CSV table of C-alpha atoms and ligand atoms in Angstrom, one decimal:
chain,number,residue,atom,x,y,z
A,196,MET,CA,16.6,0.8,-17.7
A,197,THR,CA,13.3,-0.1,-19.5
A,198,SER,CA,10.0,0.1,-17.4
A,199,ILE,CA,8.5,-1.8,-15.3
A,200,THR,CA,5.7,-4.2,-17.3
A,201,PRO,CA,2.7,-6.2,-15.8
A,202,ALA,CA,5.2,-9.3,-16.1
A,203,ASP,CA,7.1,-8.1,-13.3
A,204,PHE,CA,3.8,-8.0,-11.1
A,205,LYS,CA,3.1,-11.5,-11.9
A,206,ALA,CA,6.0,-12.7,-11.2
A,207,MET,CA,6.1,-11.7,-7.4
A,208,ARG,CA,6.6,-14.0,-5.1
A,209,PHE,CA,7.0,-13.8,-1.2
A,210,VAL,CA,10.4,-13.4,0.6
A,211,CYS,CA,10.3,-13.2,4.0
A,212,SER,CA,7.9,-11.9,6.8
A,213,ALA,CA,10.1,-9.4,8.8
A,214,PRO,CA,9.0,-8.5,12.8
A,215,ASN,CA,11.4,-6.7,13.3
A,216,ALA,CA,14.2,-4.0,11.5
A,217,ARG,CA,17.1,-7.1,11.9
A,218,ALA,CA,15.0,-9.5,10.1
A,219,PHE,CA,14.7,-6.8,6.7
A,220,PRO,CA,16.3,-8.7,3.8
A,221,GLU,CA,19.1,-6.9,1.9
A,222,PRO,CA,17.6,-4.0,-0.2
A,223,ASP,CA,17.7,-5.2,-3.9
A,224,GLY,CA,15.9,-2.4,-6.2
A,225,ALA,CA,13.6,0.0,-5.9
A,226,GLU,CA,10.8,-0.9,-2.9
A,227,ILE,CA,7.1,0.3,-2.9
A,228,ALA,CA,5.3,0.4,0.8
A,229,PHE,CA,1.5,-0.9,0.9
A,230,ALA,CA,-0.3,1.0,3.9
A,231,GLY,CA,-3.7,1.0,5.5
A,232,ARG,CA,-5.9,0.2,7.6
A,233,SER,CA,-6.9,-3.2,8.8
A,234,ASN,CA,-9.7,-4.7,6.7
A,235,ALA,CA,-9.2,-1.6,3.9
A,236,GLY,CA,-8.3,-4.2,1.1
A,237,LYS,CA,-4.8,-4.2,1.2
A,238,SER,CA,-3.9,-8.4,0.6
A,239,SER,CA,-6.8,-8.1,-2.1
A,240,ALA,CA,-5.5,-5.1,-3.7
A,241,LEU,CA,-2.0,-6.9,-3.6
A,242,ASN,CA,-3.4,-9.9,-5.1
A,243,ALA,CA,-5.4,-8.3,-8.1
A,244,LEU,CA,-2.4,-6.0,-8.9
A,245,CYS,CA,-0.2,-9.7,-8.9
A,246,GLU,CA,-2.7,-11.7,-10.5
A,247,ARG,CA,-2.5,-14.0,-7.8
A,248,THR,CA,-5.2,-15.5,-4.9
A,249,GLY,CA,-3.0,-16.4,-2.3
A,250,LEU,CA,0.0,-13.9,-2.5
A,251,ALA,CA,-1.0,-11.6,0.1
A,252,ARG,CA,-3.2,-13.3,3.0
A,253,THR,CA,-6.6,-11.9,3.2
A,254,SER,CA,-7.4,-12.1,6.7
A,255,LYS,CA,-10.5,-12.6,8.9
A,256,THR,CA,-8.6,-11.9,12.3
A,257,PRO,CA,-8.4,-8.1,12.0
A,258,GLY,CA,-4.4,-6.6,13.0
A,259,ARG,CA,-3.3,-10.1,13.4
A,260,THR,CA,0.1,-9.9,11.8
A,261,GLN,CA,2.5,-7.4,13.3
A,262,ALA,CA,5.1,-7.8,10.6
A,263,ILE,CA,6.5,-6.7,7.1
A,264,ASN,CA,6.0,-9.1,4.6
A,265,PHE,CA,8.5,-8.7,1.7
A,266,PHE,CA,7.2,-9.9,-1.8
A,267,SER,CA,9.9,-9.5,-4.4
A,268,SER,CA,10.2,-10.4,-8.4
A,269,ASP,CA,13.6,-9.2,-10.4
A,270,ARG,CA,12.8,-5.5,-11.1
A,271,LEU,CA,10.1,-5.0,-8.0
A,272,ARG,CA,10.0,-4.9,-4.0
A,273,PHE,CA,7.0,-4.8,-2.3
A,274,ALA,CA,6.8,-4.2,1.7
A,275,ASP,CA,3.5,-5.2,3.0
A,276,LEU,CA,3.0,-3.1,6.5
A,277,PRO,CA,0.7,-4.5,8.6
A,278,GLY,CA,-2.8,-2.8,8.6
A,279,TYR,CA,-4.0,-0.5,11.7
A,280,GLY,CA,-6.3,1.1,13.0
A,281,PHE,CA,-8.1,-1.4,15.1
A,282,ALA,CA,-9.8,0.3,18.2
A,283,ARG,CA,-9.5,-2.6,20.9
A,284,VAL,CA,-5.6,-3.3,20.0
A,285,PRO,CA,-4.0,-3.1,23.2
A,286,PRO,CA,-1.1,0.1,23.5
A,287,ALA,CA,1.9,-2.0,23.7
A,288,VAL,CA,0.5,-3.6,20.4
A,289,LYS,CA,0.2,0.0,19.0
A,290,ALA,CA,3.6,0.9,20.2
A,291,ALA,CA,5.3,-2.2,18.4
A,292,TRP,CA,3.5,-1.4,15.1
A,293,GLN,CA,4.6,2.1,15.2
A,294,SER,CA,8.0,1.4,16.1
A,295,LEU,CA,8.1,-1.1,13.6
A,296,ILE,CA,6.3,1.2,10.7
A,297,GLU,CA,8.3,4.2,11.6
A,298,GLY,CA,11.8,2.2,11.4
A,299,TYR,CA,11.1,1.0,8.4
A,300,LEU,CA,9.3,4.3,6.6
A,301,ALA,CA,12.8,6.3,8.2
A,302,THR,CA,15.6,4.3,7.4
A,303,ARG,CA,14.8,2.2,4.4
A,304,ALA,CA,16.9,3.6,1.8
A,305,PRO,CA,15.6,2.1,-1.6
A,306,LEU,CA,11.8,2.9,-0.6
A,307,ALA,CA,10.2,4.7,-3.8
A,308,GLY,CA,7.1,5.3,-2.5
A,309,ILE,CA,4.3,4.3,-0.7
A,310,VAL,CA,0.5,2.9,-2.0
A,311,LEU,CA,-1.7,4.0,0.8
A,312,ILE,CA,-5.0,1.5,0.3
A,313,MET,CA,-8.4,3.3,2.0
A,314,ASP,CA,-11.5,1.6,1.8
A,315,SER,CA,-13.3,4.5,-0.5
A,316,ARG,CA,-16.5,4.9,1.8
A,317,ARG,CA,-14.4,6.0,4.6
A,318,PRO,CA,-11.2,7.0,3.2
A,319,LEU,CA,-8.8,9.9,4.8
A,320,LEU,CA,-9.5,8.5,8.6
A,321,ASP,CA,-7.1,10.5,11.3
A,322,PHE,CA,-4.8,8.0,11.1
A,323,ASP,CA,-3.9,8.1,7.2
A,324,ARG,CA,-3.7,11.6,7.5
A,325,GLN,CA,-1.4,11.4,9.9
A,326,LEU,CA,0.8,8.8,8.0
A,327,ILE,CA,0.5,10.6,4.7
A,328,ASP,CA,1.4,14.3,6.9
A,329,TRP,CA,4.4,12.5,8.4
A,330,GLY,CA,5.3,10.4,5.2
A,331,MET,CA,5.5,13.7,3.0
A,332,GLN,CA,7.9,15.1,5.8
A,333,GLN,CA,10.2,12.4,4.9
A,334,GLY,CA,9.5,13.4,1.4
A,335,LEU,CA,7.9,10.2,0.4
A,336,GLY,CA,5.7,9.9,-2.2
A,337,PHE,CA,1.9,8.6,-1.4
A,338,HIS,CA,-0.3,7.0,-4.3
A,339,LEU,CA,-3.8,7.0,-2.8
A,340,LEU,CA,-5.7,3.5,-3.6
A,341,LEU,CA,-9.4,4.1,-3.2
A,342,THR,CA,-10.5,0.3,-2.9
A,343,LYS,CA,-14.0,-1.3,-2.7
A,344,ALA,CA,-15.0,1.2,-5.2
A,345,ASP,CA,-18.2,-1.7,-6.6
A,346,LYS,CA,-19.7,-0.2,-3.2
A,347,LEU,CA,-20.2,3.0,-4.5
A,348,SER,CA,-22.5,4.4,-7.1
A,349,ARG,CA,-20.4,6.2,-10.5
A,350,ASN,CA,-21.7,9.6,-8.7
A,351,GLN,CA,-20.3,8.8,-5.6
A,352,GLN,CA,-16.9,7.6,-7.2
A,353,VAL,CA,-16.6,10.6,-8.9
A,354,ASN,CA,-17.3,12.6,-5.7
A,355,THR,CA,-15.0,10.9,-3.7
A,356,LEU,CA,-12.1,11.0,-6.1
A,357,ARG,CA,-12.6,14.7,-6.4
A,358,ARG,CA,-12.5,15.3,-2.7
A,359,VAL,CA,-9.6,13.0,-1.7
A,360,GLU,CA,-7.5,15.0,-4.9
A,361,ARG,CA,-8.6,18.1,-3.4
A,362,GLU,CA,-7.6,17.5,-0.1
A,363,MET,CA,-4.3,15.6,-0.8
A,364,PRO,CA,-3.3,17.4,-3.8
A,365,GLU,CA,0.5,16.4,-3.5
A,366,ALA,CA,-0.5,12.5,-3.8
A,367,SER,CA,-1.9,11.0,-6.2
A,368,ALA,CA,-5.2,9.0,-6.4
A,369,GLN,CA,-7.4,6.6,-7.9
A,370,LEU,CA,-10.8,4.4,-7.7
A,371,PHE,CA,-10.1,0.8,-7.1
A,372,SER,CA,-12.2,-3.0,-6.6
A,373,ALA,CA,-10.0,-6.0,-6.7
A,374,THR,CA,-13.6,-7.5,-6.9
A,375,LYS,CA,-14.4,-6.2,-10.3
A,376,ARG,CA,-10.7,-5.7,-11.6
A,377,GLN,CA,-11.2,-1.8,-11.7
A,378,GLY,CA,-8.1,0.5,-11.8
A,379,ILE,CA,-5.2,-2.0,-12.0
A,380,ASP,CA,-3.7,-0.6,-14.9
A,381,GLU,CA,-3.6,2.5,-13.6
A,382,ALA,CA,-2.4,1.2,-9.9
A,383,ARG,CA,0.4,-0.4,-11.8
A,384,ALA,CA,1.5,2.5,-13.8
A,385,ALA,CA,1.5,4.6,-10.6
A,386,ILE,CA,4.1,1.6,-9.0
A,387,ALA,CA,6.0,1.9,-11.7
A,388,ALA,CA,6.6,5.4,-12.0
A,389,PHE,CA,7.9,5.2,-8.3
A,390,ALA,CA,10.2,2.3,-9.0
A,391,ASP,CA,11.3,3.4,-12.3
A,392,GLY,CA,12.2,6.8,-10.5
A,393,VAL,CA,14.4,5.2,-8.1
A,394,ASN,CA,16.0,2.4,-10.4
A,395,GLU,CA,17.2,5.6,-12.8
A,396,GLN,CA,18.8,7.0,-9.9
A,397,VAL,CA,20.4,3.7,-9.2
A,398,VAL,CA,22.0,3.8,-12.9
A,399,GLU,CA,22.8,7.7,-12.7
B,579,LIG,P1,-7.0,-6.2,4.5
B,579,LIG,O1,-6.8,-6.4,6.3
B,579,LIG,O2,-6.7,-4.7,4.1
B,579,LIG,O3,-5.8,-7.1,4.1
B,579,LIG,O4,-8.4,-6.3,3.7
B,579,LIG,P2,-9.0,-7.7,2.7
B,579,LIG,O5,-8.0,-7.9,1.6
B,579,LIG,O6,-8.3,-9.0,4.1
B,579,LIG,O7,-10.1,-7.5,2.6
B,579,LIG,C1,-11.2,-7.2,3.7
B,579,LIG,C2,-12.6,-7.3,3.3
B,579,LIG,O8,-12.9,-6.6,2.3
B,579,LIG,C3,-12.8,-8.9,2.7
B,579,LIG,O9,-13.8,-9.6,3.2
B,579,LIG,C4,-12.8,-8.3,1.4
B,579,LIG,O10,-13.3,-9.4,0.7
B,579,LIG,C5,-13.5,-7.7,1.1
B,579,LIG,N1,-12.5,-6.7,-0.1
B,579,LIG,C6,-11.4,-6.3,-0.4
B,579,LIG,N2,-11.2,-5.6,-1.4
B,579,LIG,C7,-12.6,-5.4,-2.0
B,579,LIG,C8,-13.2,-4.6,-3.3
B,579,LIG,O11,-12.7,-4.4,-4.3
B,579,LIG,N3,-14.6,-5.2,-3.6
B,579,LIG,C9,-15.5,-5.5,-2.3
B,579,LIG,N4,-16.5,-5.4,-2.1
B,579,LIG,N5,-15.1,-6.2,-1.0
B,579,LIG,C10,-13.6,-6.3,-1.2
């Protein structure tokens, strides 16, 4: 199986929006989950990676969507998890979010890895850490995307990346900016490495 190329990202299309596990699409090759706090820049990152403006909807209403949005192309599938971390979300909504996400992450067979989007000005907040710890216990690999890097000086960028790498040595990490299109090749390579791992297992 040849490796994922930029064309596989550009060919991504919306598949469905799943408010619960029954609505998940049939597994179809390697799947990469995108997670992050609301407003971290997840939709912007997805759109930048796929070179599309409206693929993942950027929202001014934080925490609005409580569904997993699936996107696919021939050899790649993304699961865009609803953003987390809004203080004023009612406990019932929080609980529904948690059961949707845990149900997905714990049982999804073709899940190849998680891209965790964090605002580079505020990386590794409590819930980010909990998700990483929990996911790693399930044997899931993480790629940490430190976005909005354009808001940091060059020095701050270097220091932030070093700190995150030091604190999370088992994950890969990088700086990213959707606005400046910084880090796109590196992110695509990390995603391709996750996907190639799963696709190879299928072939063997
Ligand atoms: P989501 O809630 O995680 O999907 O976040 P969005 O992609 O909707 O982005 C939240 C806000 O951050 C929006 O106002 C975006 O314009 C802004 N944003 C996202 N990515 C970047 C970036 O790389 N640089 C800058 N400066 N702003 C960004």
